[in-house]
Coordinates of C-alpha atoms in Angstrom, one line a residue:
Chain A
X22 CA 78.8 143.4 103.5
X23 CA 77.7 140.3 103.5
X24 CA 77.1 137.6 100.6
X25 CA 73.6 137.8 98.9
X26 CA 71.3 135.5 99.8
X27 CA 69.5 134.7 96.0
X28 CA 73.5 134.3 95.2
X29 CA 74.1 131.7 97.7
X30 CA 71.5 129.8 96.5
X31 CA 72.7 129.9 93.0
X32 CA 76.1 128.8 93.7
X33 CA 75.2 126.3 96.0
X34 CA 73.2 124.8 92.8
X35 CA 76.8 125.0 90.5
X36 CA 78.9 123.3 93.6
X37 CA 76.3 120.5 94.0
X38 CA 78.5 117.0 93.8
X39 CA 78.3 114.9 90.9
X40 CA 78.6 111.2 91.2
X41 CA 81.7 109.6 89.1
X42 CA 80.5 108.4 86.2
X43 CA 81.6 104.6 86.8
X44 CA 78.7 104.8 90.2
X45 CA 76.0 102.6 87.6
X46 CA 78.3 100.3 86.4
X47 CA 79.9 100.0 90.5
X48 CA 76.3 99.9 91.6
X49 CA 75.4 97.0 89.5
X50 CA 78.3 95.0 90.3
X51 CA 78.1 95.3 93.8
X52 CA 74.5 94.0 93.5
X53 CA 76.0 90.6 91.2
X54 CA 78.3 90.3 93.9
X55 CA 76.1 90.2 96.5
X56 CA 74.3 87.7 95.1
X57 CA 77.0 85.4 94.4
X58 CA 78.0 85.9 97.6
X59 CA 74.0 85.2 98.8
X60 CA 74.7 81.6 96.8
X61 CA 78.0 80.4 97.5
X62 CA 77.3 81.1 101.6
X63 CA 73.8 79.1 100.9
X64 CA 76.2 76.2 99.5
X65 CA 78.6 76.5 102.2
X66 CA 76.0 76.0 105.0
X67 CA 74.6 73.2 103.1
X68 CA 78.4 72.1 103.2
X69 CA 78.7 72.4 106.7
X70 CA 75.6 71.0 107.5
X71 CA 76.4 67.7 105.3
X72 CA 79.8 67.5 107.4
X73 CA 78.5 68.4 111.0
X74 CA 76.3 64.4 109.9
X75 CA 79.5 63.2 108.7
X76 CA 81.0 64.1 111.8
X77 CA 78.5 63.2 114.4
X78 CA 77.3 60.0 112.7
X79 CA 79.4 58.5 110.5
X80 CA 82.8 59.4 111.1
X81 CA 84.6 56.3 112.5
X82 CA 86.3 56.6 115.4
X83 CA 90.5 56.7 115.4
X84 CA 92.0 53.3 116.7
X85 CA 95.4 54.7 118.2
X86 CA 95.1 58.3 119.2
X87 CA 98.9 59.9 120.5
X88 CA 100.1 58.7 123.8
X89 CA 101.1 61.3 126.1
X90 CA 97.8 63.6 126.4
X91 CA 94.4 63.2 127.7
X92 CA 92.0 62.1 125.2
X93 CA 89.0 64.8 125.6
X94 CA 86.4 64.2 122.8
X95 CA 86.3 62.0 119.8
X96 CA 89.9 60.6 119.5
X97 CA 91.2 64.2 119.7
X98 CA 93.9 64.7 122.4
X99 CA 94.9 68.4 123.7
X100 CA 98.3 69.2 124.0
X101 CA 98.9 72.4 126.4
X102 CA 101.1 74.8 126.1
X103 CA 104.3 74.3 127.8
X104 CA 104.1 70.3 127.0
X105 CA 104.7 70.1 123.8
X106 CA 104.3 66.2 122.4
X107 CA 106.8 64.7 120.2
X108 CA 105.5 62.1 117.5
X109 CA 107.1 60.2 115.6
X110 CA 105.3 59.8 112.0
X111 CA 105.5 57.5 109.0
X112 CA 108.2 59.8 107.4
X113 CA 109.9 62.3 109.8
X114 CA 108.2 63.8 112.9
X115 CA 105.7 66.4 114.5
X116 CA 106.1 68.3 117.3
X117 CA 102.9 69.5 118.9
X118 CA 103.2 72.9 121.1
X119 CA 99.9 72.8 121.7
X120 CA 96.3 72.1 120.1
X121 CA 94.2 69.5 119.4
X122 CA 95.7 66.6 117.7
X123 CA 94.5 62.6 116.8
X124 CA 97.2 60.4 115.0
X125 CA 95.8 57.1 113.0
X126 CA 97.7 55.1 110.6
X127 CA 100.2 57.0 111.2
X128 CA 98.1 60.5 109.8
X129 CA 98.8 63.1 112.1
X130 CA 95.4 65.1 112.1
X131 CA 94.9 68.2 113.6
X132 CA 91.9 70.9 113.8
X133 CA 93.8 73.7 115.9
X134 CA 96.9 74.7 117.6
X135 CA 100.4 74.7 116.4
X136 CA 103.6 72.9 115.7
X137 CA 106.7 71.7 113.5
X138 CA 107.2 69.4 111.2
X139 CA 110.9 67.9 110.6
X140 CA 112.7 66.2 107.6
X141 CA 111.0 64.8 104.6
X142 CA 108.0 63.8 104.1
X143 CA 106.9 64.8 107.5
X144 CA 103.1 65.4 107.1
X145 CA 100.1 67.0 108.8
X146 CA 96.5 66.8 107.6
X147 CA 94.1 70.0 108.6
X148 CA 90.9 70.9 108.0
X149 CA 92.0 73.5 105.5
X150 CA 95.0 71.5 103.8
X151 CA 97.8 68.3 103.6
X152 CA 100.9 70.2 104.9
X153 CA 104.3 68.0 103.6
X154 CA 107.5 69.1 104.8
X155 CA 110.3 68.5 101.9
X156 CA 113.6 67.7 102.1
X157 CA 116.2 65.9 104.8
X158 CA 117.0 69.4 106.2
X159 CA 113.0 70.5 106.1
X160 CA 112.1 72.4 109.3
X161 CA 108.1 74.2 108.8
X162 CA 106.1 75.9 111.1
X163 CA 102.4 75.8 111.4
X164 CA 99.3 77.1 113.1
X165 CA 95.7 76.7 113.2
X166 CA 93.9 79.4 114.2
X167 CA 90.0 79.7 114.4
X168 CA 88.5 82.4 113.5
X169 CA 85.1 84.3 115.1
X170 CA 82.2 83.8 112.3
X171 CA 80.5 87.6 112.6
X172 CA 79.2 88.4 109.7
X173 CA 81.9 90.8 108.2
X174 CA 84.5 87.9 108.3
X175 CA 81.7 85.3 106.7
X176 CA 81.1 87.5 104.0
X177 CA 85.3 88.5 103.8
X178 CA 86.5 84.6 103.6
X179 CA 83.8 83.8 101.5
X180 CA 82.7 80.5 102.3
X181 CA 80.9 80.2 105.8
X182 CA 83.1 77.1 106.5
X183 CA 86.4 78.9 106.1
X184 CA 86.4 79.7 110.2
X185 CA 90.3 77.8 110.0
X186 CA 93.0 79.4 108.9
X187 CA 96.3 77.6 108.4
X188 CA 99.7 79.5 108.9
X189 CA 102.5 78.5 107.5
X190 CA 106.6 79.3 107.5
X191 CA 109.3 77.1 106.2
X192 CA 112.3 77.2 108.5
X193 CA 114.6 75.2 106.3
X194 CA 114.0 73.1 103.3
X195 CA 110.6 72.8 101.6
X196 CA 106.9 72.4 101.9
X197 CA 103.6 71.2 99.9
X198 CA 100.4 72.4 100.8
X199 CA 97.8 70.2 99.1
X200 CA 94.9 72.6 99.6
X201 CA 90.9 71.7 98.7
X202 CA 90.5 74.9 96.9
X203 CA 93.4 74.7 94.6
X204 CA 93.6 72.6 91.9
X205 CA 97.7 72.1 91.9
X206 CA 100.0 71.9 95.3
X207 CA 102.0 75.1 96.2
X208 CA 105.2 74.7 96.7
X209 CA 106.9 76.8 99.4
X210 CA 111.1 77.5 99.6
X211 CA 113.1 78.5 102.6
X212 CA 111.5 81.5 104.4
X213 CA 108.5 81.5 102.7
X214 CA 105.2 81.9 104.3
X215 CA 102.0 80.7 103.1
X216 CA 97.9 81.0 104.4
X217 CA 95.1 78.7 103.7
X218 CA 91.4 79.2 104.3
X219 CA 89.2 76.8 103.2
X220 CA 88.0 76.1 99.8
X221 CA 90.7 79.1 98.8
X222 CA 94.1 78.3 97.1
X223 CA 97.2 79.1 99.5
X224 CA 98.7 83.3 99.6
X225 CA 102.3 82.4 99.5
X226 CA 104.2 85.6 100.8
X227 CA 108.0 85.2 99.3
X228 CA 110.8 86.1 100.8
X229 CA 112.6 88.8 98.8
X230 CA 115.6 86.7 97.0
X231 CA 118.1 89.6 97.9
X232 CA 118.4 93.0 99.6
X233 CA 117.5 96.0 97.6
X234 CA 116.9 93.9 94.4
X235 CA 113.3 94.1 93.2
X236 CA 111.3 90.7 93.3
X237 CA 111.2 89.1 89.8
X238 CA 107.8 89.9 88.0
X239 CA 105.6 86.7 87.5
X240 CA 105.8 85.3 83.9
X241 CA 103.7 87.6 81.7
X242 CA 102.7 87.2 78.0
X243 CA 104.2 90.0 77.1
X244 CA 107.3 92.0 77.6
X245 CA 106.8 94.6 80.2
X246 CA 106.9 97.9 79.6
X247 CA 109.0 100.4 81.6
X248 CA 108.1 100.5 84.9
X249 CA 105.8 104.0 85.7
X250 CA 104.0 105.2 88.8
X251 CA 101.1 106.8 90.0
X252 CA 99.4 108.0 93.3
X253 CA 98.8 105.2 96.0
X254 CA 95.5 104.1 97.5
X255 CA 93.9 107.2 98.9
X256 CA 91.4 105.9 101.4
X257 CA 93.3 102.7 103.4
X258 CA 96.0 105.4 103.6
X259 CA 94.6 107.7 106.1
X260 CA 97.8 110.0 105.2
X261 CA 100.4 109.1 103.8
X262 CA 103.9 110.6 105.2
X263 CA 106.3 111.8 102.8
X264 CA 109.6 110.5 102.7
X265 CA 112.9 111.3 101.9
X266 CA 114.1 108.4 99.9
X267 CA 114.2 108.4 96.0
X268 CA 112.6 105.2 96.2
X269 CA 109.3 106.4 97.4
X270 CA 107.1 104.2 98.9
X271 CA 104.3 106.1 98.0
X272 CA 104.3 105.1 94.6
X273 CA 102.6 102.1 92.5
X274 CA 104.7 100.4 90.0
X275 CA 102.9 98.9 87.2
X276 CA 104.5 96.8 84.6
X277 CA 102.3 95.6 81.2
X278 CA 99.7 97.8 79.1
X279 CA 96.5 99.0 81.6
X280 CA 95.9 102.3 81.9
X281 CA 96.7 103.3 85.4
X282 CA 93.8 105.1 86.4
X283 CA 92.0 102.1 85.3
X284 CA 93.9 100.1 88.1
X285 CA 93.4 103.2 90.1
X286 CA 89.5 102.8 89.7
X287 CA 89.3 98.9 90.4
X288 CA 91.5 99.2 93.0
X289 CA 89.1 102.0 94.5
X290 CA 86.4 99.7 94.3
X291 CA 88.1 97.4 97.0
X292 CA 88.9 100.1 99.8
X293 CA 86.1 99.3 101.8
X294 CA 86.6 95.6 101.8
X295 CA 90.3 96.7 102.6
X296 CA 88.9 99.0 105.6
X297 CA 86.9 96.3 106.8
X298 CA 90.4 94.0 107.1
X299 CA 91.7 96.7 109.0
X300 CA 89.4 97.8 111.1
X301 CA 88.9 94.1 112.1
X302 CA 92.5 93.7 113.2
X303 CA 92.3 96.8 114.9
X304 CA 89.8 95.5 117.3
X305 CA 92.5 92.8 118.3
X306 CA 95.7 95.3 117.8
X307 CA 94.9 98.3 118.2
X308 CA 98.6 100.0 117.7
X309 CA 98.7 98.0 114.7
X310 CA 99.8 100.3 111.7
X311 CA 102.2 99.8 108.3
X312 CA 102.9 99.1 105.0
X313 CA 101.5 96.4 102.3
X314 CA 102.7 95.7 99.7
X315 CA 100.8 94.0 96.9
X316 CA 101.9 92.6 93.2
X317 CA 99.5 91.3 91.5
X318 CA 99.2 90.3 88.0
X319 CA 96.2 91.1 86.0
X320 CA 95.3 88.9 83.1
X321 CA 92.4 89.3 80.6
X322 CA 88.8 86.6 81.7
X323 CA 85.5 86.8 80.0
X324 CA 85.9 90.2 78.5
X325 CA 87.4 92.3 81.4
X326 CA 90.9 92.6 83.7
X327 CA 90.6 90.1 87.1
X328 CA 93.6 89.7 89.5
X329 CA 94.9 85.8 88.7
X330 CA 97.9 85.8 90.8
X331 CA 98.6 88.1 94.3
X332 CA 101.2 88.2 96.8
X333 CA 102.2 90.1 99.7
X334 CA 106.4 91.9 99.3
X335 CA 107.9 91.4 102.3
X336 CA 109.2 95.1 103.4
X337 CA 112.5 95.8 104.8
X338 CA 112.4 98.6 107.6
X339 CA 110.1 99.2 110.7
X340 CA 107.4 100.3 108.6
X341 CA 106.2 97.0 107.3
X342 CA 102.7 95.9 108.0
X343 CA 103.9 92.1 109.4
X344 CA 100.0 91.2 109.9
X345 CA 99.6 87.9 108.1
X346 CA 96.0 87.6 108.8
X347 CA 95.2 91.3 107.8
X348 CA 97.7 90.7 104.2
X349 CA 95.7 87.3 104.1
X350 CA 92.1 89.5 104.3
X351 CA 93.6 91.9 102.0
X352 CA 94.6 89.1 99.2
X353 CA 90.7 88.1 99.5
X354 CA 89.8 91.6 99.1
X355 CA 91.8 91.7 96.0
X356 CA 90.4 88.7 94.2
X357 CA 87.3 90.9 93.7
X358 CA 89.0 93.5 91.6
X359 CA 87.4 93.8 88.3
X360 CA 89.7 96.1 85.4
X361 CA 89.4 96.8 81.9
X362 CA 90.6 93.7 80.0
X363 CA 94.2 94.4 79.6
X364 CA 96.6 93.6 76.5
X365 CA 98.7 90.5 77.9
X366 CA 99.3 90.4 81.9
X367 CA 100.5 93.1 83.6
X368 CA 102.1 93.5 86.8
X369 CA 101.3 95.6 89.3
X370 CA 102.9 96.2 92.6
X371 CA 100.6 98.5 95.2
X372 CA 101.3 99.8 98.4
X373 CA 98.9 100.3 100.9
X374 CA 99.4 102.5 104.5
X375 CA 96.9 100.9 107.0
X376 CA 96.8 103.8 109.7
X377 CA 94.5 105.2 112.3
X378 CA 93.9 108.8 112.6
Chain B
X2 CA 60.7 101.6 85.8
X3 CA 59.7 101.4 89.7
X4 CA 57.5 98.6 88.7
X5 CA 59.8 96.9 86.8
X6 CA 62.6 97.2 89.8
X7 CA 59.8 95.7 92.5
X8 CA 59.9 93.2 90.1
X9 CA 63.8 92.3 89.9
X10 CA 64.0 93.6 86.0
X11 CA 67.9 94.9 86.9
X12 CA 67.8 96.9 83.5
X13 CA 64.8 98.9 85.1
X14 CA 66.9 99.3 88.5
X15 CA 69.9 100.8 86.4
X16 CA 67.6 103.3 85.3
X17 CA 66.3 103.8 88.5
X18 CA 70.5 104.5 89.9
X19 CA 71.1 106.1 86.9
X20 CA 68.3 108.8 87.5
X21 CA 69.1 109.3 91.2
X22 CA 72.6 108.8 91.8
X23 CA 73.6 112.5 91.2
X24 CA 70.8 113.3 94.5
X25 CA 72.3 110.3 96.8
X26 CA 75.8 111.5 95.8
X27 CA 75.7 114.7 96.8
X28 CA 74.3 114.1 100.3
X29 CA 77.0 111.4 100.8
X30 CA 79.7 113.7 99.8
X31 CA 78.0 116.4 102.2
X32 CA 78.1 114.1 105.1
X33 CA 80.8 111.9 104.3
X34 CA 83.6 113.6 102.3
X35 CA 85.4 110.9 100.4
X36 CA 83.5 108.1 101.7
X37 CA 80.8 109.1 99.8
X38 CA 81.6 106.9 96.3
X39 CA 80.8 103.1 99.1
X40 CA 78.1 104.9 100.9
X41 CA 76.2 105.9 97.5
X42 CA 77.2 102.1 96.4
X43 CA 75.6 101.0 99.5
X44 CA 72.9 103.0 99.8
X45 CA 71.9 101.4 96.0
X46 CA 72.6 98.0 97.1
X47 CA 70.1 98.2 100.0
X48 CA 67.8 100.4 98.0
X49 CA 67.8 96.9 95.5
X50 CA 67.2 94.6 98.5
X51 CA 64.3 96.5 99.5
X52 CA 62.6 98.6 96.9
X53 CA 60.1 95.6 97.2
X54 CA 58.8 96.8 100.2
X55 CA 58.6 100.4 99.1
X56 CA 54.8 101.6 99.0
X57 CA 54.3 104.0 96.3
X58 CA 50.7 104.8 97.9
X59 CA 52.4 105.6 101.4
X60 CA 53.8 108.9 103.1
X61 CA 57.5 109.3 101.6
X62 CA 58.2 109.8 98.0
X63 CA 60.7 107.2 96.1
X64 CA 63.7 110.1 96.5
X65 CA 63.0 110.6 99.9
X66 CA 62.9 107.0 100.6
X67 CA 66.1 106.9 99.4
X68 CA 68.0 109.5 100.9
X69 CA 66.6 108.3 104.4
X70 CA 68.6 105.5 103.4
X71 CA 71.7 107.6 102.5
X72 CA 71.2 109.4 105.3
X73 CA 70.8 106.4 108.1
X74 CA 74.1 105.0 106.3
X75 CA 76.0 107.8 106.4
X76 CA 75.2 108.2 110.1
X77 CA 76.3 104.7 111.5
X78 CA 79.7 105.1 109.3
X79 CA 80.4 108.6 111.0
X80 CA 79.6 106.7 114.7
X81 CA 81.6 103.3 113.2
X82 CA 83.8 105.0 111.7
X83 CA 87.6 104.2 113.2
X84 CA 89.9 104.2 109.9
X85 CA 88.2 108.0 108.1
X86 CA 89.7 110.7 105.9
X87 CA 88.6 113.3 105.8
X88 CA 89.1 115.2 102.3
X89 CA 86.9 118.9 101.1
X90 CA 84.0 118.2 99.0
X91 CA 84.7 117.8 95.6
X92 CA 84.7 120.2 92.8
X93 CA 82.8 119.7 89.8
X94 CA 85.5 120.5 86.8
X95 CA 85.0 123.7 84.5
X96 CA 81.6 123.2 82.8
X97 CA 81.8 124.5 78.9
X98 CA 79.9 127.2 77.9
X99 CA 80.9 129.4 80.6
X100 CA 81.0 133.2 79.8
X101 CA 85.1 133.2 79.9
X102 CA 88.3 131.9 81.2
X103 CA 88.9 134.5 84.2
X104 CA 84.7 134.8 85.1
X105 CA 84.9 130.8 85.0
X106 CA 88.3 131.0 87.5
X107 CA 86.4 133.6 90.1
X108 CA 83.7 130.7 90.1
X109 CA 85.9 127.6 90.4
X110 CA 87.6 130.0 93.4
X111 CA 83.9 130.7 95.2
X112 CA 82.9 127.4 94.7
X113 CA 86.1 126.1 96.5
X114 CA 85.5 128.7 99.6
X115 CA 81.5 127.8 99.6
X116 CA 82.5 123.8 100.2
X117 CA 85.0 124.2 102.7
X118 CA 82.8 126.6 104.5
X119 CA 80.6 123.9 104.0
X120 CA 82.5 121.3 104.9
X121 CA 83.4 123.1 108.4
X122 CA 79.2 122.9 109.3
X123 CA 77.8 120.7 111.9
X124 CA 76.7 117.4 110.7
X125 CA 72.7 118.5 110.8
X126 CA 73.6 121.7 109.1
X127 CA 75.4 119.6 106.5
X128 CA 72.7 117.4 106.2
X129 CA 69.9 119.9 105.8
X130 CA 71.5 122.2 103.5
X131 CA 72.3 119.3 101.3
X132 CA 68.5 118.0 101.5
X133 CA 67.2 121.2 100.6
X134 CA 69.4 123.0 97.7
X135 CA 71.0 119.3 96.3
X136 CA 68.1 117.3 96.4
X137 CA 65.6 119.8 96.3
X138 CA 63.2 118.1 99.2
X139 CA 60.8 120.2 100.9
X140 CA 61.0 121.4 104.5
X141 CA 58.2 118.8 105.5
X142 CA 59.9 116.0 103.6
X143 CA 63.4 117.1 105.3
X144 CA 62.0 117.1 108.5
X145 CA 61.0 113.4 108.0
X146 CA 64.4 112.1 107.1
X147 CA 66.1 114.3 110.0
X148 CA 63.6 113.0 112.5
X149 CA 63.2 116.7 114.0
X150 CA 60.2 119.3 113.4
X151 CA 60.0 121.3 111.1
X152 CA 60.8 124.6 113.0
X153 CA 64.0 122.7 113.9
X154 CA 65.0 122.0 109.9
X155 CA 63.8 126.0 109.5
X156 CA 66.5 127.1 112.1
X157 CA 68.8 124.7 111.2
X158 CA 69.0 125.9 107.2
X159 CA 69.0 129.3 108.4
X160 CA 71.8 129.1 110.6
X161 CA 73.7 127.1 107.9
X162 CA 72.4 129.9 105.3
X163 CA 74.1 132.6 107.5
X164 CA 77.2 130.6 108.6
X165 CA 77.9 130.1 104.6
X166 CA 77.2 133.4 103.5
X167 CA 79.4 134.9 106.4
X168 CA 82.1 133.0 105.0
X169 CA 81.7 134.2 101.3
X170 CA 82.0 137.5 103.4
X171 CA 81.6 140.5 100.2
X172 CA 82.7 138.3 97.6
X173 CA 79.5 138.1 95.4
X174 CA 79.3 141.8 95.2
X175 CA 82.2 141.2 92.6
X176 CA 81.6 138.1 90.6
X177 CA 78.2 137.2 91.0
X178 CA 76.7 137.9 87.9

């Protein structure tokens, strides 16, 4: 015998969905934040436009560009791969693997490519950031890379001029980035990696100071509390493997006094944002899958929680994401987040699984 | 309070969420699963940038508006959609006032079989089934949305109706009140 009709229709009425109860209060703030976002790109193009006349009209032209490339356009020379182009600066050196590069008064300028900078002092000047090697023994990395500006990337970086992003790894020694959107220079150690956009203070992603040995917490203005954990993201994660380990991976630690469902809930608030970061690398690597892993320390603003610090864990094991400009995107995401105001700062560390089906 | 939202009063347009967000929901969560929490969000947002070319005067009622909305959204995600999970509808928790503990249970447990058995429907079965019995539209009104006519939206709910009840099999013979 079949099910009544008239009863189908009554319990269809009792399994209707409800909406959360947070969807006015999410509502609303996506709407503020989409008109903030509406302003600060408004600014930026004015921005851009002011510089495009800076650069056209006024900008002076370089008096002694490298030696050893082809000038092209305005002072700028372009090292190919495969030649890379030595230069000796005021304080240590640059080696140019490729890009564009211009050096006057002995200010190594460059708007894309990569390179090295060796011993102390060695600098580079980027659209983004100053970049200072530190240190007689300083060996540091960097790249330029230029991003696409589609829309989903304008409104994920922020600032419609933030289409440079600026890569960096210390080798040995130290480095200073001097970045526009920061208000005091980060300071990277050995291994370290860091990742400028423009107008946005440097991600620094650590290296772990030992194996197996938890990162130290940032300072917090409290004590922490014993570490607890709760369920992981559920929506970057399409589905998350269990594991075998006592350390699960699965599992967010959160150090400090906020409620973790309330971290749950602002966290939730960010998974499309996070999606978006994915599904953007994914159009350039499309095996790419892993692990993220996030501490971030929440501190009490203007009456509610808001991410002031964030930083990628590097992960040991095959598993680990190792996409900095995906863990940059996700940092962005993250600055976003809006939580209950907690009691002090507290920590949290998050991992996300970026998978495809 | 549309008034006041056409003209940017933001205390008017939380009204205005507040009144239909349980409707938008529920045909998010029909077509969407566990996206549904963004695509309500977004539906909202672009019901905001909008409502201030919404004629009052013309063919499609303020709800229906809005679900086209919900519906248009939920359609490009599914197409877009690369990173998904897929996850049953969700339950509403035990209500109070229920006539006991183990009547209540037998509920909670049809309620669970109805949404999966809803939740294994075509899209456009989804979709109309959700229109009709969670947002209460009429056939004419669901017909808009859908884009088909409106014998289309009648076979459709009735192959939905049958497909649902099939899967409930005898069960309401027993708890049913």
């Amino acid at each position: 015998m079949s099910f009544p009709d008239e009863d189908l229709t009554r319990l269809l009425a009792e399994a209707a969905p409800r909406a959360p109860a947070s969807t006015v209060d999410r509502v609303m703030a996506a709407i503020e934040r989409q008109r903030r976002r509406r302003r600060r790109l408004l600014v930026a193009g004015a921005l851009a436009a002011a510089a495009a006349v800076f650069v056209l009209v006024l900008k002076p032209r370089p008096q002694s560009p490298p030696a050893g490339a082809p000038v092209v356009a305005n002072g700028l020379r372009t090292v190919e791969p495969g030649h890379p182009l030595t230069l000796e600066l005021a304080r240590g050196r640059a080696t140019i693997e490729r890009g564009e590069v211009r050096l006057a008064d002995d200010a190594l300028w460059m708007e894309s490519g990569a390179g090295r900078l060796t011993g102390d002092g060695a600098r580079v000047d980027t659209p983004v950031a100053r970049l200072t090697a530190l240190g007689a023994d300083a060996e540091v990395e960097f790249e330029l890379r230029r991003t696409p500006m589609d829309a989903k990337k304008t409104v994920t970086v922020a600032a419609g001029a933030a289409a440079t992003l600026l890569a960096v790894h210390v080798l040995a020694g130290g480095a200073r980035i001097d970045a526009a959107g920061a208000h005091t220079p980060t300071q990277l150690g050995p291994g370290d990696r860091a990742l400028v956009a423009s107008g946005a203070p440097p991600l620094a992603i650590r290296t772990p100071p030992a194996a197996h040995t938890p990162s130290p917490a940032p300072p917090t203005a409290q004590p922490a509390r014993a570490a607890s954990t709760s369920r992981p993201s559920q929506a970057v994660a399409s589905r998350e493997r269990p594991t075998e380990t006592d350390e699960s991976p699965s599992t967010a630690e959160v150090r400090g006094s906020l409620d973790r469902e309330a971290i749950q809930d602002g966290i939730r608030t960010l998974l499309p944002d996070i999606k978006a970061c994915y599904e953007t690398a994914l159009e350039k690597h499309p095996d790419l899958q892993g692990r993220v892993v996030v501490e971030m320390k929440i501190k009490a603003k203007d009456g509610q929680g808001v991410i002031d610090e964030a930083e990628i864990i590097p992960q040991e094991g095959d598993d680990d994401l190792n996409s900095p400009s995906t863990e940059h995107c996700l940092l962005q995401a993250m600055t976003n987040a809006r939580f209950p105001a907690p009691d002090g700062d507290v920590v949290v560390r998050y991992p996300f699984i970026l998978k495809t089906e | 309070v549309l008034d006041r939202c056409r003209r940017g009063d933001p205390a008017a347009f939380r009204q205005l969420v507040a009144a239909y967000q349980h409707r938008v929901y529920a045909l998010c969560a029909a077509l969407a699963g566990s996206d549904a929490d963004d695509l309500t969000q977004e539906t909202f947002v672009r019901v905001h940038a909008s409502i201030s070319r919404f004629e009052p005067e013309g063919p499609a009622s303020l709800a229906s508006w809005m679900l086209t909305i919900a519906r248009r959204l939920c359609t490009d995600r599914a197409r877009a959609a690369r990173v998904r999970l897929e996850v049953p509808l969700p339950e509403r928790p035990l209500e109070a006032g229920a006539p006991g503990p183990e009547h209540e249970l037998e509920r909670v447990r049809l309620r669970t079989r109805l949404l999966r058995a809803m939740s294994a429907l075509p899209e456009e079965q989804r979709a109309v089934i959700a229109l009709r019995e969670w947002d209460g539209l009429g056939y004419e009104e669901i017909a808009v949305i859908e884009g088909v006519p409106l014998g289309t939206v009648r076979s459709r709910l009735a192959r939905a109706r049958e497909a649902l009840r099939a899967a409930l099999g005898d069960e309401g013979q027993h708890v049913v009140p």
